Amino acid sequence: MKTYQIATIPGDGIGKEVVPAGREVLAALAAETHGFRFQFEDFDWGGDYYRKHGVMMPADGLDALRGKDAILFGSAGDPDIPDHITLWGLRLKICQGFDQYANVRPTRILPGIDGPLKRCSAADLNWVIVRENSEGEYSGVGGRVHQGHPIEAATDVSMMTRVGVERILRFAFRLAQSRPRKLLTVITKSNAQRHAMVMWDEVALEVSRDFPDVKWDKELVDAATARMVNKPATLDTIVATNLHADILSDLAAALAGSLGIAPTGNIDPERRYPSMFEPIHGSAFDIMGKGLANPVGTFWSVVMLLEHLGEHDAAARVMAAIEHVTADTSLHTGDLGGTAKTVDVTRAVCDFLARKEERKAA
Ligand code: ATP
């Protein structure tokens, strides 16, 4: 029987609640499936680790993850540690160390969820945002001089390489091609940012010639926000830079009903390294430790993880379980206006997985 090696990194805040819930769902699935099983290894990296060791993860941490089939990640963020340390010391270290250059973020309005857009039906909003995840505005290039003096200067240089731009656009065209509508929107800001963003437009045109069956258009990022709200059905697959897609995907998550639902995958499309799956929300310290976190974003991340492993039937089963559970408003957590707890939602998903198997066997 195939055994998948899965690393779990709960990290900080509600990550410590939703990742164990995700692991429970994977274990419940494996128990019923008989086709494969999981071997989990848990890593206690994050804010608490930093307080003990002065680093968010050990220097040889990537080596411990290298042989895994996938990573399930929670969140990194701590009220007592600056955000740039928690982010660069853990999540980005893994994303960059394993060259997970494609960040993929599906968005849909799941059954039972009341999205904030009055004129939008669930069928109108079915997007997948592809975020460039290795360079651009978050490449980490820049510096500060004369700190604290009036002449202080600071730069964050946005690095765009032709290789980096071409590989993310190629990935996005391929993804768009695999979806029923075969529709891609390339988002830039090539009017004001007249160097790298113009290169994006040029490379997009070049790459598009290899995908004649994909219909594509271009949109400026500011106009894209309005289009997402006013004409959601005109969008399907969306590709944008690291910063732009970071912002657009939070907007997308909010339009789909809650930050607590949205998943993401940090993918190495060439499969040289393990890919990492996580809910898009952060550590949410306001609700941590109370059992209130919505685990659906993590469960949907588990679906993406299973798809990445090629376990498409299992992925579809977990997605069906999620949709069954969101359709029942008594299983909505506080972020969706309900009173359910993390444990209630987790139990309902696991129960559904078990029930489905019974029905299949009968
Ligand atoms: P970070 O700084 O790590 O990004 P944050 O607390 O600033 O974290 P988020 O955690 O992304 O930002 O979310 C903002 C708010 O949305 C939280 O304070 C919380 O109230 C709510 N929220 C986010 N995720 C969830 C969830 N899974 N379940 C319930 N509420 C959530």
CSV table of C-alpha atoms and ligand atoms in Angstrom, one decimal:
chain,number,residue,atom,x,y,z
A,1,MET,CA,0.0,0.0,0.0
A,2,LYS,CA,1.3,3.5,-0.9
A,3,THR,CA,2.4,5.5,2.1
A,4,TYR,CA,2.6,9.3,1.8
A,5,GLN,CA,5.0,11.1,4.0
A,6,ILE,CA,3.3,14.3,5.2
A,7,ALA,CA,5.0,17.1,7.2
A,8,THR,CA,2.6,19.1,9.4
A,9,ILE,CA,3.7,22.5,10.6
A,10,PRO,CA,0.9,24.1,12.7
A,11,GLY,CA,3.0,27.3,13.3
A,12,ASP,CA,1.3,30.0,15.3
A,13,GLY,CA,-2.1,31.1,16.6
A,14,ILE,CA,-5.1,29.2,15.1
A,15,GLY,CA,-2.6,27.2,13.0
A,16,LYS,CA,-2.3,25.0,16.1
A,17,GLU,CA,-6.0,24.3,15.9
A,18,VAL,CA,-6.7,23.9,12.2
A,19,VAL,CA,-3.7,21.8,11.2
A,20,PRO,CA,-4.5,19.0,13.7
A,21,ALA,CA,-8.1,19.2,12.4
A,22,GLY,CA,-6.7,18.8,8.8
A,23,ARG,CA,-4.6,15.9,9.9
A,24,GLU,CA,-7.6,14.3,11.5
A,25,VAL,CA,-9.5,14.5,8.2
A,26,LEU,CA,-6.6,13.0,6.3
A,27,ALA,CA,-6.4,10.2,8.8
A,28,ALA,CA,-10.1,9.6,8.6
A,29,LEU,CA,-9.9,9.5,4.8
A,30,ALA,CA,-7.0,7.0,4.9
A,31,ALA,CA,-8.8,4.8,7.4
A,32,GLU,CA,-11.7,4.4,5.0
A,33,THR,CA,-9.9,4.4,1.7
A,34,HIS,CA,-7.6,1.3,1.9
A,35,GLY,CA,-5.7,2.5,-1.1
A,36,PHE,CA,-3.1,4.6,0.7
A,37,ARG,CA,-2.1,5.7,4.1
A,38,PHE,CA,-0.3,8.7,5.6
A,39,GLN,CA,2.7,8.9,7.8
A,40,PHE,CA,2.8,12.3,9.6
A,41,GLU,CA,5.7,14.1,11.1
A,42,ASP,CA,4.9,17.2,13.1
A,43,PHE,CA,7.3,20.2,13.3
A,44,ASP,CA,6.9,22.6,16.3
A,45,TRP,CA,8.4,25.6,14.4
A,46,GLY,CA,7.1,29.1,14.8
A,47,GLY,CA,6.8,31.8,17.4
A,48,ASP,CA,7.3,29.5,20.5
A,49,TYR,CA,10.3,27.9,18.8
A,50,TYR,CA,11.7,31.4,18.2
A,51,ARG,CA,11.4,32.3,21.8
A,52,LYS,CA,13.5,29.2,22.8
A,53,HIS,CA,16.0,29.1,20.0
A,54,GLY,CA,16.1,32.6,18.4
A,55,VAL,CA,15.0,31.3,15.0
A,56,MET,CA,11.6,30.3,13.6
A,57,MET,CA,12.9,27.0,12.3
A,58,PRO,CA,16.3,25.2,12.5
A,59,ALA,CA,19.1,26.0,10.0
A,60,ASP,CA,18.8,22.5,8.6
A,61,GLY,CA,15.0,22.5,8.7
A,62,LEU,CA,14.6,22.3,4.9
A,63,ASP,CA,16.6,19.0,5.0
A,64,ALA,CA,14.0,17.5,7.4
A,65,LEU,CA,11.2,18.4,4.9
A,66,ARG,CA,13.0,17.5,1.6
A,67,GLY,CA,11.9,13.9,1.5
A,68,LYS,CA,8.3,14.5,2.3
A,69,ASP,CA,5.5,14.1,-0.3
A,70,ALA,CA,3.8,17.3,0.9
A,71,ILE,CA,3.6,19.8,3.7
A,72,LEU,CA,0.5,21.0,5.5
A,73,PHE,CA,1.1,24.4,7.0
A,74,GLY,CA,-0.9,26.5,9.5
A,75,SER,CA,0.2,30.1,9.9
A,76,ALA,CA,3.1,32.2,11.0
A,77,GLY,CA,2.6,35.3,13.1
A,78,ASP,CA,3.1,36.3,16.7
A,79,PRO,CA,2.1,39.5,18.5
A,80,ASP,CA,5.5,39.7,20.2
A,81,ILE,CA,7.7,39.0,17.1
A,82,PRO,CA,7.9,41.4,14.2
A,83,ASP,CA,5.9,40.1,11.2
A,84,HIS,CA,8.9,40.3,8.8
A,85,ILE,CA,10.8,37.8,11.1
A,86,THR,CA,7.9,35.4,11.4
A,87,LEU,CA,7.2,35.5,7.7
A,88,TRP,CA,10.8,35.4,6.3
A,89,GLY,CA,11.9,33.0,9.0
A,90,LEU,CA,9.5,30.2,8.3
A,91,ARG,CA,6.9,30.4,5.5
A,92,LEU,CA,9.0,32.2,3.0
A,93,LYS,CA,12.1,30.2,3.9
A,94,ILE,CA,10.2,27.1,2.9
A,95,CYS,CA,8.5,28.6,-0.2
A,96,GLN,CA,11.8,30.1,-1.5
A,97,GLY,CA,14.0,27.2,-0.3
A,98,PHE,CA,11.9,24.7,-2.3
A,99,ASP,CA,11.3,27.1,-5.2
A,100,GLN,CA,7.5,26.8,-4.8
A,101,TYR,CA,7.0,29.5,-7.4
A,102,ALA,CA,3.3,29.0,-8.1
A,103,ASN,CA,0.9,30.0,-5.4
A,104,VAL,CA,-2.6,28.7,-6.4
A,105,ARG,CA,-5.7,30.0,-4.7
A,106,PRO,CA,-9.1,28.7,-5.7
A,107,THR,CA,-12.2,30.7,-4.7
A,108,ARG,CA,-15.8,29.6,-4.9
A,109,ILE,CA,-19.0,30.4,-2.9
A,110,LEU,CA,-19.6,27.1,-1.2
A,111,PRO,CA,-23.1,25.8,-0.6
A,112,GLY,CA,-24.8,27.4,2.4
A,113,ILE,CA,-22.4,30.4,2.4
A,114,ASP,CA,-23.9,33.8,2.1
A,115,GLY,CA,-21.4,35.9,0.2
A,116,PRO,CA,-21.5,39.7,0.5
A,117,LEU,CA,-22.2,40.4,-3.2
A,118,LYS,CA,-25.9,41.1,-3.6
A,119,ARG,CA,-26.1,40.5,-7.3
A,120,CYS,CA,-23.8,37.5,-7.5
A,121,SER,CA,-24.9,33.9,-7.5
A,122,ALA,CA,-22.6,31.1,-6.5
A,123,ALA,CA,-22.2,30.1,-10.2
A,124,ASP,CA,-20.8,33.6,-11.0
A,125,LEU,CA,-17.8,33.3,-8.7
A,126,ASN,CA,-15.5,30.4,-9.5
A,127,TRP,CA,-12.0,31.6,-9.7
A,128,VAL,CA,-8.5,30.4,-9.3
A,129,ILE,CA,-5.8,33.0,-8.6
A,130,VAL,CA,-2.2,32.2,-9.5
A,131,ARG,CA,0.2,34.2,-7.6
A,132,GLU,CA,3.9,34.5,-8.6
A,133,ASN,CA,5.5,33.2,-5.4
A,134,SER,CA,9.2,33.5,-5.8
A,135,GLU,CA,10.3,37.0,-6.8
A,136,GLY,CA,8.7,40.4,-7.7
A,137,GLU,CA,7.8,42.8,-4.9
A,138,TYR,CA,8.6,40.1,-2.2
A,139,SER,CA,12.0,39.1,-3.5
A,140,GLY,CA,13.6,40.5,-0.4
A,141,VAL,CA,16.0,42.7,-2.3
A,142,GLY,CA,16.6,46.2,-0.8
A,143,GLY,CA,18.0,47.7,2.3
A,144,ARG,CA,18.0,50.6,4.8
A,145,VAL,CA,20.7,53.1,5.5
A,146,HIS,CA,21.1,55.9,8.0
A,147,GLN,CA,18.5,54.3,10.3
A,148,GLY,CA,16.8,56.8,12.6
A,149,HIS,CA,18.4,59.8,11.0
A,150,PRO,CA,16.5,62.3,8.9
A,151,ILE,CA,18.4,61.2,5.9
A,152,GLU,CA,17.3,57.6,6.3
A,153,ALA,CA,16.5,55.8,3.1
A,154,ALA,CA,14.9,52.4,2.5
A,155,THR,CA,14.2,50.4,-0.6
A,156,ASP,CA,12.3,47.2,-1.5
A,157,VAL,CA,13.3,46.4,-5.0
A,158,SER,CA,10.8,44.4,-7.1
A,159,MET,CA,12.8,41.8,-9.1
A,160,MET,CA,11.2,40.3,-12.1
A,161,THR,CA,13.2,37.9,-14.2
A,162,ARG,CA,12.2,36.7,-17.6
A,163,VAL,CA,12.6,33.1,-16.4
A,164,GLY,CA,10.4,33.8,-13.4
A,165,VAL,CA,7.7,35.6,-15.4
A,166,GLU,CA,7.6,33.1,-18.2
A,167,ARG,CA,7.3,30.1,-15.9
A,168,ILE,CA,4.4,31.5,-13.9
A,169,LEU,CA,2.6,32.6,-17.0
A,170,ARG,CA,3.1,29.2,-18.6
A,171,PHE,CA,1.8,27.6,-15.4
A,172,ALA,CA,-1.3,29.9,-15.5
A,173,PHE,CA,-2.0,29.3,-19.1
A,174,ARG,CA,-1.8,25.5,-18.5
A,175,LEU,CA,-4.1,25.7,-15.5
A,176,ALA,CA,-6.6,27.9,-17.5
A,177,GLN,CA,-6.5,25.3,-20.3
A,178,SER,CA,-7.3,22.5,-17.8
A,179,ARG,CA,-10.5,24.3,-16.6
A,180,PRO,CA,-13.8,24.1,-18.5
A,181,ARG,CA,-13.9,27.8,-19.5
A,182,LYS,CA,-10.3,28.0,-20.7
A,183,LEU,CA,-10.2,31.7,-19.7
A,184,LEU,CA,-7.2,33.6,-18.3
A,185,THR,CA,-6.9,37.2,-17.1
A,186,VAL,CA,-3.3,38.5,-16.8
A,187,ILE,CA,-3.2,41.3,-14.3
A,188,THR,CA,-0.4,43.9,-14.2
A,189,LYS,CA,0.1,47.6,-13.6
A,190,SER,CA,1.9,48.2,-16.9
A,191,ASN,CA,0.7,51.7,-17.2
A,192,ALA,CA,2.5,53.1,-14.1
A,193,GLN,CA,5.1,50.4,-13.7
A,194,ARG,CA,6.7,50.7,-17.1
A,195,HIS,CA,9.6,48.3,-17.0
A,196,ALA,CA,8.9,44.9,-15.4
A,197,MET,CA,5.1,45.0,-15.9
A,198,VAL,CA,5.6,45.8,-19.6
A,199,MET,CA,7.8,42.7,-19.7
A,200,TRP,CA,4.9,40.7,-18.2
A,201,ASP,CA,2.6,41.9,-21.0
A,202,GLU,CA,5.2,41.0,-23.6
A,203,VAL,CA,5.9,37.5,-22.2
A,204,ALA,CA,2.2,36.9,-21.8
A,205,LEU,CA,1.7,37.5,-25.5
A,206,GLU,CA,4.6,35.2,-26.3
A,207,VAL,CA,3.4,32.4,-24.1
A,208,SER,CA,-0.2,32.7,-25.3
A,209,ARG,CA,0.9,31.6,-28.8
A,210,ASP,CA,1.5,28.1,-27.3
A,211,PHE,CA,-2.1,28.0,-25.9
A,212,PRO,CA,-4.3,28.9,-28.9
A,213,ASP,CA,-7.4,27.3,-27.2
A,214,VAL,CA,-7.1,29.6,-24.1
A,215,LYS,CA,-9.0,32.9,-24.3
A,216,TRP,CA,-7.1,35.6,-22.4
A,217,ASP,CA,-7.2,39.2,-21.6
A,218,LYS,CA,-5.3,41.8,-19.7
A,219,GLU,CA,-6.4,44.0,-16.8
A,220,LEU,CA,-4.8,46.6,-14.6
A,221,VAL,CA,-4.8,45.6,-10.9
A,222,ASP,CA,-6.9,48.6,-9.8
A,223,ALA,CA,-9.5,47.9,-12.4
A,224,ALA,CA,-9.4,44.2,-11.5
A,225,THR,CA,-10.6,44.9,-8.0
A,226,ALA,CA,-13.7,46.6,-9.4
A,227,ARG,CA,-14.2,43.8,-12.0
A,228,MET,CA,-14.1,41.2,-9.2
A,229,VAL,CA,-16.9,43.0,-7.4
A,230,ASN,CA,-19.0,44.1,-10.4
A,231,LYS,CA,-18.5,41.4,-13.0
A,232,PRO,CA,-17.3,38.3,-11.2
A,233,ALA,CA,-18.5,36.0,-13.9
A,234,THR,CA,-16.2,37.5,-16.5
A,235,LEU,CA,-13.2,36.0,-14.6
A,236,ASP,CA,-12.0,32.4,-14.3
A,237,THR,CA,-8.2,31.9,-14.0
A,238,ILE,CA,-6.3,35.0,-12.9
A,239,VAL,CA,-2.5,35.4,-12.8
A,240,ALA,CA,-0.7,38.3,-11.1
A,241,THR,CA,2.5,39.3,-9.4
A,242,ASN,CA,3.4,38.3,-5.8
A,243,LEU,CA,2.0,41.6,-4.3
A,244,HIS,CA,-0.9,42.1,-6.5
A,245,ALA,CA,-2.2,38.5,-6.2
A,246,ASP,CA,-1.6,38.6,-2.4
A,247,ILE,CA,-4.1,41.5,-2.2
A,248,LEU,CA,-6.5,40.2,-4.8
A,249,SER,CA,-6.8,36.8,-3.1
A,250,ASP,CA,-7.8,38.3,0.2
A,251,LEU,CA,-10.5,40.3,-1.6
A,252,ALA,CA,-11.5,37.0,-3.4
A,253,ALA,CA,-11.7,35.2,0.0
A,254,ALA,CA,-13.9,37.9,1.5
A,255,LEU,CA,-16.2,37.9,-1.6
A,256,ALA,CA,-16.6,34.1,-1.2
A,257,GLY,CA,-17.8,34.6,2.4
A,258,SER,CA,-14.9,34.4,4.8
A,259,LEU,CA,-11.1,34.3,5.1
A,260,GLY,CA,-11.6,31.2,7.1
A,261,ILE,CA,-12.7,29.1,4.0
A,262,ALA,CA,-10.0,29.9,1.5
A,263,PRO,CA,-7.2,27.5,0.8
A,264,THR,CA,-3.9,27.8,-1.0
A,265,GLY,CA,-1.1,25.7,-2.4
A,266,ASN,CA,2.6,26.7,-2.7
A,267,ILE,CA,3.5,24.5,-5.6
A,268,ASP,CA,6.8,23.4,-7.2
A,269,PRO,CA,5.3,22.4,-10.6
A,270,GLU,CA,8.5,20.6,-11.5
A,271,ARG,CA,8.1,18.4,-8.3
A,272,ARG,CA,11.8,18.8,-7.4
A,273,TYR,CA,10.7,19.6,-3.8
A,274,PRO,CA,7.6,19.0,-1.6
A,275,SER,CA,4.8,21.5,-2.2
A,276,MET,CA,3.1,23.2,0.8
A,277,PHE,CA,-0.6,23.6,1.4
A,278,GLU,CA,-2.2,26.1,3.9
A,279,PRO,CA,-5.3,28.1,4.6
A,280,ILE,CA,-4.8,31.7,3.5
A,281,HIS,CA,-5.8,33.2,6.8
A,282,GLY,CA,-3.2,34.2,9.4
A,283,SER,CA,-2.7,33.3,13.0
A,284,ALA,CA,-5.9,35.2,14.2
A,285,PHE,CA,-4.8,35.8,17.7
A,286,ASP,CA,-8.1,37.3,18.7
A,287,ILE,CA,-9.8,33.8,18.5
A,288,MET,CA,-6.8,31.5,19.2
A,289,GLY,CA,-7.1,28.8,21.9
A,290,LYS,CA,-10.9,29.1,22.0
A,291,GLY,CA,-11.8,26.3,19.5
A,292,LEU,CA,-13.6,28.9,17.3
A,293,ALA,CA,-11.4,28.7,14.2
A,294,ASN,CA,-13.1,27.7,11.0
A,295,PRO,CA,-11.1,24.7,9.8
A,296,VAL,CA,-12.7,24.7,6.3
A,297,GLY,CA,-9.7,26.6,4.7
A,298,THR,CA,-7.4,23.9,6.0
A,299,PHE,CA,-9.7,21.1,4.8
A,300,TRP,CA,-9.9,22.7,1.3
A,301,SER,CA,-6.1,22.9,1.4
A,302,VAL,CA,-6.1,19.1,2.2
A,303,VAL,CA,-8.2,18.7,-1.0
A,304,MET,CA,-5.4,20.6,-3.0
A,305,LEU,CA,-2.8,18.4,-1.3
A,306,LEU,CA,-4.6,15.2,-2.4
A,307,GLU,CA,-5.0,16.5,-5.9
A,308,HIS,CA,-1.2,17.3,-6.0
A,309,LEU,CA,-0.5,13.7,-4.9
A,310,GLY,CA,-2.7,12.5,-7.8
A,311,GLU,CA,-5.4,11.1,-5.4
A,312,HIS,CA,-8.2,12.7,-7.4
A,313,ASP,CA,-11.0,10.5,-6.1
A,314,ALA,CA,-10.0,11.1,-2.5
A,315,ALA,CA,-9.8,14.8,-3.1
A,316,ALA,CA,-13.3,14.8,-4.6
A,317,ARG,CA,-14.6,12.9,-1.6
A,318,VAL,CA,-13.1,15.5,0.9
A,319,MET,CA,-14.5,18.3,-1.2
A,320,ALA,CA,-18.0,16.7,-1.2
A,321,ALA,CA,-17.7,16.4,2.6
A,322,ILE,CA,-16.8,20.1,2.9
A,323,GLU,CA,-19.7,21.1,0.7
A,324,HIS,CA,-22.1,18.9,2.7
A,325,VAL,CA,-21.0,20.5,5.9
A,326,THR,CA,-21.0,24.1,4.7
A,327,ALA,CA,-24.6,23.6,3.4
A,328,ASP,CA,-25.7,23.0,7.0
A,329,THR,CA,-25.7,26.4,8.6
A,330,SER,CA,-25.8,24.8,12.1
A,331,LEU,CA,-22.2,23.8,11.3
A,332,HIS,CA,-21.1,27.4,10.6
A,333,THR,CA,-18.3,28.9,12.8
A,334,GLY,CA,-18.4,32.5,14.1
A,335,ASP,CA,-16.7,34.0,11.0
A,336,LEU,CA,-19.8,32.8,9.0
A,337,GLY,CA,-22.2,34.1,11.6
A,338,GLY,CA,-22.7,30.7,13.3
A,339,THR,CA,-21.8,29.2,16.7
A,340,ALA,CA,-20.2,25.9,15.7
A,341,LYS,CA,-16.7,25.1,17.0
A,342,THR,CA,-13.7,23.8,15.1
A,343,VAL,CA,-14.3,20.3,16.6
A,344,ASP,CA,-18.0,20.2,15.4
A,345,VAL,CA,-17.0,21.0,11.8
A,346,THR,CA,-14.1,18.5,11.9
A,347,ARG,CA,-16.3,15.7,13.3
A,348,ALA,CA,-19.0,16.4,10.7
A,349,VAL,CA,-16.5,16.1,7.8
A,350,CYS,CA,-14.9,12.9,9.2
A,351,ASP,CA,-18.4,11.4,9.8
A,352,PHE,CA,-19.4,12.2,6.2
A,353,LEU,CA,-16.2,10.6,4.9
A,354,ALA,CA,-17.0,7.4,6.9
A,355,ARG,CA,-20.7,7.4,5.8
A,356,LYS,CA,-19.8,7.8,2.1
A,357,GLU,CA,-17.6,4.7,2.3
A,358,GLU,CA,-20.4,2.7,3.9
A,359,ARG,CA,-22.7,3.7,1.1
A,360,LYS,CA,-20.2,2.7,-1.5
A,361,ALA,CA,-19.6,-0.6,0.1
A,362,ALA,CA,-23.3,-1.4,0.3
B,1,ATP,P1,-1.5,37.4,10.5
B,1,ATP,O1,-0.9,38.6,11.1
B,1,ATP,O2,-0.8,36.1,11.0
B,1,ATP,O3,-1.8,37.4,9.1
B,1,ATP,P2,-4.1,38.3,11.4
B,1,ATP,O4,-4.8,37.9,12.7
B,1,ATP,O5,-3.7,39.7,11.2
B,1,ATP,O6,-3.0,37.3,11.2
B,1,ATP,P3,-5.9,36.8,9.8
B,1,ATP,O7,-5.7,35.7,10.8
B,1,ATP,O8,-5.6,36.4,8.4
B,1,ATP,O9,-5.1,38.0,10.2
B,1,ATP,O10,-7.4,37.1,9.9
B,1,ATP,C1,-8.1,38.4,10.3
B,1,ATP,C2,-9.3,38.0,11.1
B,1,ATP,O11,-10.2,37.2,10.4
B,1,ATP,C3,-8.9,37.3,12.4
B,1,ATP,O12,-8.6,38.2,13.4
B,1,ATP,C4,-10.1,36.5,12.7
B,1,ATP,O13,-11.0,37.2,13.5
B,1,ATP,C5,-10.7,36.2,11.3
B,1,ATP,N1,-10.3,34.8,10.9
B,1,ATP,C6,-9.3,34.5,10.1
B,1,ATP,N2,-9.2,33.2,9.9
B,1,ATP,C7,-10.3,32.7,10.5
B,1,ATP,C8,-10.7,31.3,10.7
B,1,ATP,N3,-10.1,30.3,10.2
B,1,ATP,N4,-11.8,31.1,11.5
B,1,ATP,C9,-12.5,32.2,12.0
B,1,ATP,N5,-12.1,33.5,11.9
B,1,ATP,C10,-11.0,33.7,11.2
